[in-house]
Structure formats: C-alpha cells, structure tokens
Amino acid sequence: MDQFRDVDYLDALDQIAPDWEHHGGGSSMPCLRHILVLATGEANPRVDVMPFAALDRGIDPAIDAILVDPLADCDIIYTSGTTGAPK
C-alpha cells in the first residue's frame, strides 16, 4: 500500500532504504529484492515501482502446480495495531 490517510509508506521506505526502487534494500536491507506496491490513488505514483496488479501478468501456469510446505513462513506483515503511523 502506498499511502493511507496521512501516512506515506513509500516516503517511509525512502528513509530506511534509499534508492529502493532501483536497488532493492541496498546496504541497509541487503536481502530485500522486490517491493510490490498496492496503489491507493492517494499518493503520487512512482514510475519504477511494480504495481500489485502486475503480479499475474506473464506468470507461467506451471507455477501454480508447485507444492509448498503448509507450515513454511509465507508473509511477515508489520502492524502497529491501528490504522495510524507505526510507533
């Protein structure tokens, strides 16, 4: 999500991982390779950011057949417990 109310998540990402649009997490987050953004229409669009809607374009249908361990970690989602800015 790019923005919610007055919180601009892309600006926050700019502060912790400068130039993330071109180089993933850079030296501050070297394991970060891809960032997908769900555009809310509230923030100014970033040209070099892959929109969430582009995920299903050009995907090989064979990928759906790959089995995954149901106990494997899938997502780590940070939340502050509210819709406000993280504390």
Short mmCIF file of C-alpha atoms in Angstrom, two decimals, residues 3-86:
data_model
loop_
_atom_site.label_atom_id
_atom_site.label_comp_id
_atom_site.label_asym_id
_atom_site.label_seq_id
_atom_site.Cartn_x
_atom_site.Cartn_y
_atom_site.Cartn_z
CA GLN A 3 -0.42 5.57 1.39
CA PHE A 4 -3.18 5.52 3.98
CA ARG A 5 -4.66 8.72 5.34
CA ASP A 6 -1.68 10.99 6.06
CA VAL A 7 0.92 8.19 6.21
CA ASP A 8 3.01 7.86 3.03
CA TYR A 9 4.60 4.41 3.24
CA LEU A 10 6.81 4.96 0.20
CA ASP A 11 8.35 8.05 1.81
CA ALA A 12 9.00 5.97 4.93
CA LEU A 13 10.70 3.34 2.78
CA ASP A 14 12.80 6.09 1.18
CA GLN A 15 14.14 6.91 4.64
CA ILE A 16 15.09 3.36 5.66
CA ALA A 17 16.24 2.04 2.25
CA PRO A 18 17.23 4.93 -0.02
CA ASP A 19 17.01 4.18 -3.77
CA TRP A 20 14.95 1.03 -3.11
CA GLU A 21 13.12 1.48 -6.42
CA HIS A 22 16.32 0.64 -8.29
CA HIS A 23 18.43 -1.40 -5.89
CA GLY A 24 16.08 -3.28 -3.55
CA GLY A 25 17.08 -2.73 0.05
CA GLY A 26 20.61 -1.53 -0.73
CA SER A 27 23.18 -1.74 2.04
CA SER A 28 20.62 -1.15 4.80
CA MET A 29 18.45 -4.14 3.79
CA PRO A 30 20.58 -6.37 1.52
CA CYS A 31 18.11 -9.30 1.46
CA LEU A 32 15.27 -7.12 0.17
CA ARG A 33 14.97 -7.70 -3.56
CA HIS A 34 11.43 -6.85 -4.62
CA ILE A 35 8.77 -4.49 -3.37
CA LEU A 36 5.23 -4.61 -4.69
CA VAL A 37 3.00 -1.61 -4.16
CA LEU A 38 -0.77 -1.58 -3.92
CA ALA A 39 -1.69 1.86 -5.22
CA THR A 40 -4.46 3.51 -3.25
CA GLY A 41 -4.68 6.52 -5.53
CA GLU A 42 -3.76 8.80 -2.63
CA ALA A 43 -0.01 9.05 -3.28
CA ASN A 44 1.85 10.26 -6.34
CA PRO A 45 2.66 7.19 -8.46
CA ARG A 46 6.29 6.09 -8.72
CA VAL A 47 7.36 5.19 -12.24
CA ASP A 48 9.84 2.44 -11.30
CA VAL A 49 7.60 0.59 -8.84
CA MET A 50 5.84 -2.60 -9.92
CA PRO A 51 2.13 -2.25 -9.20
CA PHE A 52 0.44 -5.07 -7.31
CA ALA A 53 -1.95 -5.59 -10.24
CA ALA A 54 1.01 -6.56 -12.47
CA LEU A 55 1.72 -9.73 -10.49
CA ASP A 56 -0.35 -12.02 -12.66
CA ARG A 57 0.99 -10.78 -15.99
CA GLY A 58 3.31 -13.23 -17.72
CA ILE A 59 3.22 -15.84 -14.95
CA ASP A 60 3.80 -19.41 -16.09
CA PRO A 61 0.72 -21.52 -15.16
CA ALA A 62 3.09 -24.30 -14.06
CA ILE A 63 4.00 -22.16 -11.06
CA ASP A 64 0.55 -22.89 -9.62
CA ALA A 65 1.49 -26.58 -9.50
CA ILE A 66 4.50 -26.05 -7.21
CA LEU A 67 3.90 -27.61 -3.81
CA VAL A 68 4.74 -25.59 -0.72
CA ASP A 69 5.18 -26.77 2.86
CA PRO A 70 1.98 -25.60 4.59
CA LEU A 71 3.98 -24.79 7.74
CA ALA A 72 6.57 -22.65 5.90
CA ASP A 73 6.71 -18.92 6.60
CA CYS A 74 4.89 -17.04 3.88
CA ASP A 75 4.41 -13.43 4.89
CA ILE A 76 5.70 -11.24 7.63
CA ILE A 77 3.40 -8.26 7.98
CA TYR A 78 4.21 -5.45 10.38
CA THR A 79 1.34 -3.73 12.09
CA SER A 80 1.16 -1.19 14.85
CA GLY A 81 -2.28 -2.49 15.71
CA THR A 82 -4.07 0.58 14.41
CA THR A 83 -4.54 2.43 11.16
CA GLY A 84 -2.19 5.16 12.37
CA ALA A 85 1.54 5.59 11.96
CA PRO A 86 3.76 2.81 13.40
#
